[in-house]
PDB file of C-alpha atoms in Angstrom:
ATOM      1  CA  MET A 412      78.490  86.872  64.811  1.00  0.00           C
ATOM      2  CA  SER A 413      77.915  90.711  64.953  1.00  0.00           C
ATOM      3  CA  ALA A 414      77.338  93.900  62.657  1.00  0.00           C
ATOM      4  CA  LEU A 415      78.495  97.310  63.066  1.00  0.00           C
ATOM      5  CA  THR A 416      75.797  99.914  62.619  1.00  0.00           C
ATOM      6  CA  GLN A 417      76.566 102.678  60.233  1.00  0.00           C
ATOM      7  CA  THR A 418      73.908 105.254  61.628  1.00  0.00           C
ATOM      8  CA  PRO A 419      74.942 108.707  62.011  1.00  0.00           C
ATOM      9  CA  ALA A 420      76.476 109.646  65.381  1.00  0.00           C
ATOM     10  CA  THR A 421      74.771 112.010  67.896  1.00  0.00           C
ATOM     11  CA  ARG A 422      76.531 114.642  69.700  1.00  0.00           C
ATOM     12  CA  SER A 423      76.110 113.867  73.503  1.00  0.00           C
ATOM     13  CA  THR A 424      75.983 116.608  76.211  1.00  0.00           C
ATOM     14  CA  ALA A 425      78.226 115.296  78.841  1.00  0.00           C
ATOM     15  CA  THR A 426      75.771 113.979  81.251  1.00  0.00           C
ATOM     16  CA  GLY A 427      76.748 111.439  83.844  1.00  0.00           C
ATOM     17  CA  GLN A 428      76.558 108.499  81.471  1.00  0.00           C
ATOM     18  CA  ASP A 429      78.951 109.826  78.639  1.00  0.00           C
ATOM     19  CA  ILE A 430      82.075 111.565  77.761  1.00  0.00           C
ATOM     20  CA  GLY A 431      80.660 114.408  75.705  1.00  0.00           C
ATOM     21  CA  GLY A 432      81.538 112.990  72.155  1.00  0.00           C
ATOM     22  CA  ASN A 433      79.670 111.326  69.381  1.00  0.00           C
ATOM     23  CA  VAL A 434      77.168 108.496  70.675  1.00  0.00           C
ATOM     24  CA  GLN A 435      77.048 105.318  68.320  1.00  0.00           C
ATOM     25  CA  LYS A 436      75.356 102.140  68.369  1.00  0.00           C
ATOM     26  CA  TYR A 437      76.720  98.756  67.913  1.00  0.00           C
ATOM     27  CA  GLU A 438      74.310  96.089  66.911  1.00  0.00           C
ATOM     28  CA  TRP A 439      75.819  92.736  68.404  1.00  0.00           C
ATOM     29  CA  THR A 440      74.479  89.410  67.798  1.00  0.00           C
ATOM     30  CA  TRP A 441      74.797  86.643  70.477  1.00  0.00           C
ATOM     31  CA  GLN A 442      73.125  83.239  70.489  1.00  0.00           C
ATOM     32  CA  GLU A 443      70.583  84.410  67.730  1.00  0.00           C
ATOM     33  CA  GLN A 444      69.616  87.547  69.735  1.00  0.00           C
ATOM     34  CA  THR A 445      70.668  90.973  68.661  1.00  0.00           C
ATOM     35  CA  PHE A 446      71.531  93.702  71.260  1.00  0.00           C
ATOM     36  CA  THR A 447      72.566  97.220  71.091  1.00  0.00           C
ATOM     37  CA  VAL A 448      75.782  98.151  72.637  1.00  0.00           C
ATOM     38  CA  VAL A 449      76.442 101.778  73.108  1.00  0.00           C
ATOM     39  CA  TYR A 450      79.940 103.549  72.467  1.00  0.00           C
ATOM     40  CA  GLU A 451      81.227 107.021  71.929  1.00  0.00           C
ATOM     41  CA  THR A 452      83.965 108.854  69.955  1.00  0.00           C
ATOM     42  CA  LYS A 453      85.847 111.859  70.690  1.00  0.00           C
ATOM     43  CA  GLY A 454      88.859 113.620  69.384  1.00  0.00           C
ATOM     44  CA  GLU A 455      91.110 113.032  66.260  1.00  0.00           C
ATOM     45  CA  GLY A 456      94.254 111.044  65.675  1.00  0.00           C
ATOM     46  CA  THR A 457      95.305 107.553  66.568  1.00  0.00           C
ATOM     47  CA  PRO A 458      92.527 105.859  68.190  1.00  0.00           C
ATOM     48  CA  VAL A 459      92.772 104.547  71.851  1.00  0.00           C
ATOM     49  CA  LEU A 460      89.871 102.232  73.269  1.00  0.00           C
ATOM     50  CA  LEU A 461      88.820 103.071  76.728  1.00  0.00           C
ATOM     51  CA  LEU A 462      87.023 100.238  78.642  1.00  0.00           C
ATOM     52  CA  PRO A 463      85.490 101.027  81.985  1.00  0.00           C
ATOM     53  CA  ALA A 464      85.670  98.733  85.023  1.00  0.00           C
ATOM     54  CA  PHE A 465      82.740  96.353  85.780  1.00  0.00           C
ATOM     55  CA  SER A 466      80.686  97.523  88.785  1.00  0.00           C
ATOM     56  CA  THR A 467      77.147  98.103  89.844  1.00  0.00           C
ATOM     57  CA  VAL A 468      77.578 101.807  88.314  1.00  0.00           C
ATOM     58  CA  SER A 469      79.794 100.852  85.421  1.00  0.00           C
ATOM     59  CA  THR A 470      79.586 103.395  82.620  1.00  0.00           C
ATOM     60  CA  ARG A 471      81.896 104.876  79.948  1.00  0.00           C
ATOM     61  CA  ALA A 472      81.290 108.210  81.728  1.00  0.00           C
ATOM     62  CA  GLU A 473      83.661 107.039  84.369  1.00  0.00           C
ATOM     63  CA  MET A 474      86.491 107.543  81.773  1.00  0.00           C
ATOM     64  CA  ARG A 475      85.400 111.248  80.904  1.00  0.00           C
ATOM     65  CA  GLY A 476      88.163 112.839  82.695  1.00  0.00           C
ATOM     66  CA  LEU A 477      90.876 110.567  81.030  1.00  0.00           C
ATOM     67  CA  ALA A 478      89.190 111.048  77.637  1.00  0.00           C
ATOM     68  CA  GLU A 479      89.449 114.700  77.913  1.00  0.00           C
ATOM     69  CA  LYS A 480      93.170 114.607  78.612  1.00  0.00           C
ATOM     70  CA  LEU A 481      93.967 111.877  75.886  1.00  0.00           C
ATOM     71  CA  THR A 482      91.721 113.711  73.131  1.00  0.00           C
ATOM     72  CA  THR A 483      94.590 116.506  72.968  1.00  0.00           C
ATOM     73  CA  GLN A 484      96.368 113.982  71.084  1.00  0.00           C
ATOM     74  CA  HIS A 485      94.229 110.889  70.200  1.00  0.00           C
ATOM     75  CA  GLN A 486      90.747 109.846  69.124  1.00  0.00           C
ATOM     76  CA  VAL A 487      89.158 108.012  72.133  1.00  0.00           C
ATOM     77  CA  VAL A 488      86.526 105.253  71.812  1.00  0.00           C
ATOM     78  CA  ALA A 489      84.699 104.471  74.950  1.00  0.00           C
ATOM     79  CA  LEU A 490      82.516 101.518  75.467  1.00  0.00           C
ATOM     80  CA  ASP A 491      79.575 100.654  77.603  1.00  0.00           C
ATOM     81  CA  TRP A 492      79.813  96.860  78.284  1.00  0.00           C
ATOM     82  CA  LEU A 493      76.553  94.825  77.654  1.00  0.00           C
ATOM     83  CA  GLY A 494      74.354  94.887  80.640  1.00  0.00           C
ATOM     84  CA  PHE A 495      75.749  98.043  81.957  1.00  0.00           C
ATOM     85  CA  GLY A 496      75.678 101.755  81.070  1.00  0.00           C
ATOM     86  CA  GLN A 497      73.381 102.980  78.301  1.00  0.00           C
ATOM     87  CA  SER A 498      73.911  99.567  76.436  1.00  0.00           C
ATOM     88  CA  ASP A 499      70.976  97.005  76.359  1.00  0.00           C
ATOM     89  CA  ARG A 500      70.503  95.056  79.860  1.00  0.00           C
ATOM     90  CA  PRO A 501      69.050  91.825  78.867  1.00  0.00           C
ATOM     91  CA  PRO A 502      68.266  89.103  81.425  1.00  0.00           C
ATOM     92  CA  LEU A 503      70.942  86.870  80.195  1.00  0.00           C
ATOM     93  CA  ASP A 504      73.192  84.530  82.322  1.00  0.00           C
ATOM     94  CA  TYR A 505      76.138  86.777  82.067  1.00  0.00           C
ATOM     95  CA  GLU A 506      79.433  84.973  82.124  1.00  0.00           C
ATOM     96  CA  PRO A 507      83.021  85.539  80.675  1.00  0.00           C
ATOM     97  CA  THR A 508      82.164  84.098  77.329  1.00  0.00           C
ATOM     98  CA  ILE A 509      79.792  86.778  76.606  1.00  0.00           C
ATOM     99  CA  TYR A 510      82.402  89.717  77.261  1.00  0.00           C
ATOM    100  CA  HIS A 511      85.067  87.600  75.620  1.00  0.00           C
ATOM    101  CA  GLN A 512      83.252  87.433  72.292  1.00  0.00           C
ATOM    102  CA  LEU A 513      81.750  90.967  72.637  1.00  0.00           C
ATOM    103  CA  LEU A 514      85.124  92.602  72.955  1.00  0.00           C
ATOM    104  CA  GLN A 515      86.741  90.582  70.138  1.00  0.00           C
ATOM    105  CA  ASP A 516      83.795  91.359  67.662  1.00  0.00           C
ATOM    106  CA  PHE A 517      83.709  94.985  68.513  1.00  0.00           C
ATOM    107  CA  VAL A 518      87.387  95.613  68.085  1.00  0.00           C
ATOM    108  CA  ARG A 519      87.410  93.620  64.645  1.00  0.00           C
ATOM    109  CA  ASP A 520      84.439  95.391  63.385  1.00  0.00           C
ATOM    110  CA  THR A 521      85.395  98.894  64.643  1.00  0.00           C
ATOM    111  CA  PHE A 522      89.076  99.204  63.925  1.00  0.00           C
ATOM    112  CA  SER A 523      91.185  98.155  60.850  1.00  0.00           C
ATOM    113  CA  HIS A 524      94.546  97.934  62.621  1.00  0.00           C
ATOM    114  CA  PRO A 525      95.973  97.167  66.010  1.00  0.00           C
ATOM    115  CA  ILE A 526      95.008  99.826  68.548  1.00  0.00           C
ATOM    116  CA  ALA A 527      96.152 100.870  72.140  1.00  0.00           C
ATOM    117  CA  VAL A 528      93.692 100.132  74.932  1.00  0.00           C
ATOM    118  CA  VAL A 529      93.181 101.576  78.271  1.00  0.00           C
ATOM    119  CA  ALA A 530      91.269  99.335  80.507  1.00  0.00           C
ATOM    120  CA  ALA A 531      90.167  99.554  84.274  1.00  0.00           C
ATOM    121  CA  GLY A 532      89.635  96.995  86.762  1.00  0.00           C
ATOM    122  CA  HIS A 533      87.969  93.816  85.638  1.00  0.00           C
ATOM    123  CA  ALA A 534      88.342  94.930  82.103  1.00  0.00           C
ATOM    124  CA  ALA A 535      92.137  94.080  82.329  1.00  0.00           C
ATOM    125  CA  GLY A 536      91.556  90.188  82.124  1.00  0.00           C
ATOM    126  CA  TYR A 537      89.488  90.451  79.182  1.00  0.00           C
ATOM    127  CA  VAL A 538      91.958  92.523  77.272  1.00  0.00           C
ATOM    128  CA  MET A 539      94.768  90.241  78.082  1.00  0.00           C
ATOM    129  CA  GLN A 540      93.037  87.213  76.977  1.00  0.00           C
ATOM    130  CA  LEU A 541      92.144  88.927  73.637  1.00  0.00           C
ATOM    131  CA  ALA A 542      95.823  89.667  73.462  1.00  0.00           C
ATOM    132  CA  GLN A 543      96.509  85.809  73.581  1.00  0.00           C
ATOM    133  CA  GLN A 544      94.238  85.211  70.533  1.00  0.00           C
ATOM    134  CA  SER A 545      95.071  87.888  67.970  1.00  0.00           C
ATOM    135  CA  ASP A 546      97.364  90.928  67.216  1.00  0.00           C
ATOM    136  CA  VAL A 547      94.526  93.367  67.992  1.00  0.00           C
ATOM    137  CA  TRP A 548      96.384  95.634  70.447  1.00  0.00           C
ATOM    138  CA  SER A 549      99.426  97.926  69.889  1.00  0.00           C
ATOM    139  CA  ARG A 550      99.809  98.946  73.523  1.00  0.00           C
ATOM    140  CA  ILE A 551      98.038  98.043  76.765  1.00  0.00           C
ATOM    141  CA  VAL A 552      97.481 100.178  79.737  1.00  0.00           C
ATOM    142  CA  LEU A 553      95.757  98.448  82.588  1.00  0.00           C
ATOM    143  CA  VAL A 554      94.569 100.793  85.650  1.00  0.00           C
ATOM    144  CA  ALA A 555      94.142  99.049  88.953  1.00  0.00           C
ATOM    145  CA  PRO A 556      93.532  95.685  87.199  1.00  0.00           C
ATOM    146  CA  THR A 557      91.559  92.984  88.988  1.00  0.00           C
ATOM    147  CA  TRP A 558      90.436  89.734  88.438  1.00  0.00           C
ATOM    148  CA  ARG A 559      88.373  88.894  91.524  1.00  0.00           C
ATOM    149  CA  GLY A 560      84.864  90.006  91.939  1.00  0.00           C
ATOM    150  CA  PRO A 561      83.862  91.114  95.488  1.00  0.00           C
ATOM    151  CA  PHE A 562      82.370  87.656  96.515  1.00  0.00           C
ATOM    152  CA  THR A 563      85.512  85.874  95.229  1.00  0.00           C
ATOM    153  CA  VAL A 564      87.581  88.259  97.354  1.00  0.00           C
ATOM    154  CA  MET A 565      85.445  87.582 100.467  1.00  0.00           C
ATOM    155  CA  GLY A 566      85.997  83.814  99.877  1.00  0.00           C
ATOM    156  CA  ALA A 567      82.379  83.146  99.196  1.00  0.00           C
ATOM    157  CA  SER A 568      81.913  79.414  97.891  1.00  0.00           C
ATOM    158  CA  LYS A 569      80.482  79.074  94.369  1.00  0.00           C
ATOM    159  CA  PRO A 570      77.205  77.431  95.754  1.00  0.00           C
ATOM    160  CA  VAL A 571      76.596  80.524  97.986  1.00  0.00           C
ATOM    161  CA  ALA A 572      77.604  82.977  95.180  1.00  0.00           C
ATOM    162  CA  GLY A 573      75.227  81.178  92.924  1.00  0.00           C
ATOM    163  CA  MET A 574      72.414  81.420  95.316  1.00  0.00           C
ATOM    164  CA  VAL A 575      72.743  85.078  95.915  1.00  0.00           C
ATOM    165  CA  ARG A 576      73.090  85.514  92.147  1.00  0.00           C
ATOM    166  CA  GLU A 577      69.822  83.837  91.482  1.00  0.00           C
ATOM    167  CA  LEU A 578      68.042  85.521  94.215  1.00  0.00           C
ATOM    168  CA  VAL A 579      69.104  88.930  92.843  1.00  0.00           C
ATOM    169  CA  ARG A 580      67.806  87.402  89.369  1.00  0.00           C
ATOM    170  CA  SER A 581      64.412  86.551  90.621  1.00  0.00           C
ATOM    171  CA  PRO A 582      61.414  88.951  89.875  1.00  0.00           C
ATOM    172  CA  LEU A 583      60.229  90.528  93.287  1.00  0.00           C
ATOM    173  CA  LEU A 584      62.797  89.585  95.759  1.00  0.00           C
ATOM    174  CA  GLY A 585      65.563  90.281  93.363  1.00  0.00           C
ATOM    175  CA  GLN A 586      64.385  93.803  92.542  1.00  0.00           C
ATOM    176  CA  ALA A 587      64.081  94.414  96.107  1.00  0.00           C
ATOM    177  CA  LEU A 588      67.615  93.157  97.007  1.00  0.00           C
ATOM    178  CA  TYR A 589      69.063  95.206  94.154  1.00  0.00           C
ATOM    179  CA  GLN A 590      67.265  98.459  95.343  1.00  0.00           C
ATOM    180  CA  ALA A 591      68.498  98.114  98.921  1.00  0.00           C
ATOM    181  CA  ASN A 592      72.214  97.929  97.411  1.00  0.00           C
ATOM    182  CA  THR A 593      71.842 100.785  95.124  1.00  0.00           C
ATOM    183  CA  THR A 594      70.350 103.600  97.565  1.00  0.00           C
ATOM    184  CA  PRO A 595      72.405 106.720  97.835  1.00  0.00           C
ATOM    185  CA  ALA A 596      73.512 105.779 101.190  1.00  0.00           C
ATOM    186  CA  PHE A 597      75.028 102.557 100.296  1.00  0.00           C
ATOM    187  CA  LEU A 598      76.589 103.978  97.162  1.00  0.00           C
ATOM    188  CA  ARG A 599      78.286 106.388  99.110  1.00  0.00           C
ATOM    189  CA  PHE A 600      79.448 103.943 101.623  1.00  0.00           C
ATOM    190  CA  MET A 601      80.794 101.639  98.994  1.00  0.00           C
ATOM    191  CA  TYR A 602      82.584 104.613  97.034  1.00  0.00           C
ATOM    192  CA  GLY A 603      84.081 105.783 100.383  1.00  0.00           C
ATOM    193  CA  ARG A 604      85.281 102.447 101.191  1.00  0.00           C
ATOM    194  CA  HIS A 605      87.289 101.402  98.172  1.00  0.00           C
ATOM    195  CA  VAL A 606      86.609 103.336  95.120  1.00  0.00           C
ATOM    196  CA  TYR A 607      87.430 107.004  95.755  1.00  0.00           C
ATOM    197  CA  VAL A 608      90.060 108.465  98.298  1.00  0.00           C
ATOM    198  CA  ASP A 609      88.678 111.784  98.612  1.00  0.00           C
ATOM    199  CA  LYS A 610      85.227 111.614 100.369  1.00  0.00           C
ATOM    200  CA  ALA A 611      84.588 115.327  99.612  1.00  0.00           C
ATOM    201  CA  ARG A 612      84.088 114.404  95.933  1.00  0.00           C
ATOM    202  CA  LEU A 613      81.121 112.182  96.957  1.00  0.00           C
ATOM    203  CA  THR A 614      78.615 114.998  96.808  1.00  0.00           C
ATOM    204  CA  PRO A 615      74.989 114.374  96.664  1.00  0.00           C
ATOM    205  CA  GLU A 616      75.115 115.344  92.894  1.00  0.00           C
ATOM    206  CA  PHE A 617      77.765 112.851  92.137  1.00  0.00           C
ATOM    207  CA  ILE A 618      76.111 109.987  94.087  1.00  0.00           C
ATOM    208  CA  GLN A 619      72.696 110.765  92.335  1.00  0.00           C
ATOM    209  CA  GLN A 620      74.413 110.631  88.996  1.00  0.00           C
ATOM    210  CA  LYS A 621      75.787 107.236  89.982  1.00  0.00           C
ATOM    211  CA  ARG A 622      72.496 106.097  91.272  1.00  0.00           C
ATOM    212  CA  GLN A 623      70.786 107.021  87.880  1.00  0.00           C
ATOM    213  CA  ILE A 624      72.948 104.495  86.247  1.00  0.00           C
ATOM    214  CA  THR A 625      71.481 101.589  88.315  1.00  0.00           C
ATOM    215  CA  GLN A 626      67.921 102.475  87.745  1.00  0.00           C
ATOM    216  CA  HIS A 627      67.562 101.296  83.931  1.00  0.00           C
ATOM    217  CA  SER A 628      65.328  98.555  83.151  1.00  0.00           C
ATOM    218  CA  GLY A 629      67.174  95.072  83.553  1.00  0.00           C
ATOM    219  CA  ALA A 630      69.935  96.833  85.569  1.00  0.00           C
ATOM    220  CA  ARG A 631      70.415  94.231  88.116  1.00  0.00           C
ATOM    221  CA  PHE A 632      71.417  91.339  85.899  1.00  0.00           C
ATOM    222  CA  ALA A 633      75.063  91.966  84.929  1.00  0.00           C
ATOM    223  CA  PRO A 634      75.908  93.592  88.192  1.00  0.00           C
ATOM    224  CA  ALA A 635      74.725  90.693  90.285  1.00  0.00           C
ATOM    225  CA  ALA A 636      76.975  88.436  87.783  1.00  0.00           C
ATOM    226  CA  PHE A 637      79.971  90.664  88.512  1.00  0.00           C
ATOM    227  CA  VAL A 638      79.559  91.075  92.385  1.00  0.00           C
ATOM    228  CA  THR A 639      79.039  87.296  92.811  1.00  0.00           C
ATOM    229  CA  GLY A 640      82.234  86.597  90.746  1.00  0.00           C
ATOM    230  CA  ARG A 641      80.493  85.056  87.796  1.00  0.00           C
ATOM    231  CA  LEU A 642      82.425  87.494  85.638  1.00  0.00           C
ATOM    232  CA  ASP A 643      85.864  86.736  86.866  1.00  0.00           C
ATOM    233  CA  PRO A 644      87.965  86.137  83.733  1.00  0.00           C
ATOM    234  CA  VAL A 645      90.157  83.502  85.504  1.00  0.00           C
ATOM    235  CA  THR A 646      90.071  81.373  88.661  1.00  0.00           C
ATOM    236  CA  SER A 647      93.484  81.974  90.125  1.00  0.00           C
ATOM    237  CA  ARG A 648      96.258  84.319  90.215  1.00  0.00           C
ATOM    238  CA  THR A 649      98.481  81.828  88.232  1.00  0.00           C
ATOM    239  CA  ASP A 650      96.297  82.034  85.436  1.00  0.00           C
ATOM    240  CA  PHE A 651      95.919  85.678  85.536  1.00  0.00           C
ATOM    241  CA  LEU A 652      99.677  86.208  85.462  1.00  0.00           C
ATOM    242  CA  GLN A 653     100.085  83.665  82.454  1.00  0.00           C
ATOM    243  CA  LEU A 654      97.940  85.971  80.366  1.00  0.00           C
ATOM    244  CA  PHE A 655     100.777  88.509  80.478  1.00  0.00           C
ATOM    245  CA  GLN A 656     103.330  86.259  78.715  1.00  0.00           C
ATOM    246  CA  VAL A 657     103.041  88.192  75.550  1.00  0.00           C
ATOM    247  CA  SER A 658     105.310  90.465  73.463  1.00  0.00           C
ATOM    248  CA  LEU A 659     103.344  93.691  73.727  1.00  0.00           C
ATOM    249  CA  PRO A 660     104.078  97.019  75.472  1.00  0.00           C
ATOM    250  CA  ILE A 661     102.114  96.746  78.716  1.00  0.00           C
ATOM    251  CA  MET A 662     101.757  99.566  81.447  1.00  0.00           C
ATOM    252  CA  VAL A 663     100.185  98.640  84.757  1.00  0.00           C
ATOM    253  CA  ILE A 664      98.964 101.473  87.202  1.00  0.00           C
ATOM    254  CA  VAL A 665      98.740 100.587  90.790  1.00  0.00           C
ATOM    255  CA  GLY A 666      96.575 102.542  93.195  1.00  0.00           C
ATOM    256  CA  SER A 667      98.645 103.524  96.396  1.00  0.00           C
ATOM    257  CA  GLN A 668      95.600 103.405  98.650  1.00  0.00           C
ATOM    258  CA  ALA A 669      93.725 100.149  97.026  1.00  0.00           C
ATOM    259  CA  PRO A 670      92.469  97.481  99.468  1.00  0.00           C
ATOM    260  CA  PRO A 671      95.464  95.069 100.541  1.00  0.00           C
ATOM    261  CA  SER A 672      93.958  92.121  98.567  1.00  0.00           C
ATOM    262  CA  SER A 673      93.589  94.114  95.414  1.00  0.00           C
ATOM    263  CA  THR A 674      97.028  95.780  95.884  1.00  0.00           C
ATOM    264  CA  ALA A 675      98.680  92.100  96.157  1.00  0.00           C
ATOM    265  CA  GLU A 676      97.434  91.277  92.852  1.00  0.00           C
ATOM    266  CA  MET A 677      98.423  94.354  91.132  1.00  0.00           C
ATOM    267  CA  GLU A 678     101.766  94.172  92.521  1.00  0.00           C
ATOM    268  CA  ALA A 679     101.967  90.487  91.184  1.00  0.00           C
ATOM    269  CA  VAL A 680     101.257  91.568  87.913  1.00  0.00           C
ATOM    270  CA  ALA A 681     103.696  94.491  88.019  1.00  0.00           C
ATOM    271  CA  ALA A 682     106.494  92.032  89.004  1.00  0.00           C
ATOM    272  CA  VAL A 683     106.053  90.253  85.550  1.00  0.00           C
ATOM    273  CA  PRO A 684     109.331  90.994  83.609  1.00  0.00           C
ATOM    274  CA  GLY A 685     108.880  93.595  80.923  1.00  0.00           C
ATOM    275  CA  ILE A 686     105.732  95.274  82.407  1.00  0.00           C
ATOM    276  CA  GLN A 687     106.031  99.152  83.125  1.00  0.00           C
ATOM    277  CA  THR A 688     104.591 100.085  86.394  1.00  0.00           C
ATOM    278  CA  GLN A 689     103.313 103.478  87.672  1.00  0.00           C
ATOM    279  CA  THR A 690     102.021 103.862  91.194  1.00  0.00           C
ATOM    280  CA  LEU A 691      99.546 106.741  91.623  1.00  0.00           C
ATOM    281  CA  PRO A 692      97.255 108.344  94.185  1.00  0.00           C
ATOM    282  CA  GLY A 693      93.963 106.493  94.533  1.00  0.00           C
ATOM    283  CA  THR A 694      92.264 103.095  94.880  1.00  0.00           C
ATOM    284  CA  LEU A 695      90.017 101.154  92.654  1.00  0.00           C
ATOM    285  CA  GLY A 696      88.370 104.110  90.981  1.00  0.00           C
ATOM    286  CA  LEU A 697      91.616 105.943  90.388  1.00  0.00           C
ATOM    287  CA  HIS A 698      90.988 106.056  86.647  1.00  0.00           C
ATOM    288  CA  GLU A 699      88.134 108.357  87.463  1.00  0.00           C
ATOM    289  CA  GLU A 700      89.126 110.127  90.614  1.00  0.00           C
ATOM    290  CA  TYR A 701      92.675 110.846  89.467  1.00  0.00           C
ATOM    291  CA  ALA A 702      92.177 110.987  85.654  1.00  0.00           C
ATOM    292  CA  ALA A 703      94.669 113.876  85.254  1.00  0.00           C
ATOM    293  CA  GLU A 704      97.448 112.018  86.873  1.00  0.00           C
ATOM    294  CA  VAL A 705      96.780 108.929  85.011  1.00  0.00           C
ATOM    295  CA  ALA A 706      96.724 110.637  81.764  1.00  0.00           C
ATOM    296  CA  GLU A 707     100.076 112.166  82.514  1.00  0.00           C
ATOM    297  CA  VAL A 708     101.808 108.908  82.496  1.00  0.00           C
ATOM    298  CA  VAL A 709      99.597 107.188  79.964  1.00  0.00           C
ATOM    299  CA  LEU A 710     100.229 109.758  77.189  1.00  0.00           C
ATOM    300  CA  PRO A 711     104.141 109.255  77.050  1.00  0.00           C
ATOM    301  CA  PHE A 712     103.484 105.696  76.888  1.00  0.00           C
ATOM    302  CA  LEU A 713     100.977 105.638  74.188  1.00  0.00           C
ATOM    303  CA  ASN A 714     103.037 108.046  72.129  1.00  0.00           C
ATOM    304  CA  SER A 715     106.619 106.395  72.703  1.00  0.00           C
TER     305      SER A 715
END
């Protein structure tokens, strides 16, 4: 159950955690607790929902460049997932059910008709699962779609992943482990390894903006779930591909420099009959690093 607030929107100032639009709050109830989920609207026209990738530094601001291009013809709505960005970050046992329900409720309460959606990374699985349940999407764009979190990619067993997740959730040791994995040096290493291609863009200012995202109260809980595979929407490639058996216009954008394991998953999706595929420069963060190139192929698809 959920409720959409009708409080006046506030104009953001395009900091490292927003897209420079009107910031609004969605009050969402889950298991008798109410949480604030922050979203932002910008532009006019047919609405397009923008969903950022799950990551330690997940925020709607990573969609800013894409939003600026799309708002020439559309209104964009960019969401911070619960537990990430400027949304509440409660110490929940984060699992796929939470995000399935949040996305379903948010779309139902915010839009009055089917809308287009652009989803990055792990958001792809949640979008496609909702497509199985109802006619909420008019068109779907998936940018570097993934379904396996870092621990799943590394082949970590569920017991090991669960142990690490509980360590990070613990009060003292967990906070220390989290801080060690969100230092500027570590963030720069991870971005340079599989998020950005051009390391020259990883300036101290850029990394500091990303680090600020990690310093909110309760910031470690949802990222720990993602990293350890707890937020994987499915458990196999077969199940992931099954989600694409829908009668909807779907575009998949593959990063030409993505890690081999991720590329294999993207190419498997791209091979599904009826899906439009574009290959662009970039890796797992191409929706942010190559936003102009993404927008160039997305706009004709949205308007066709």
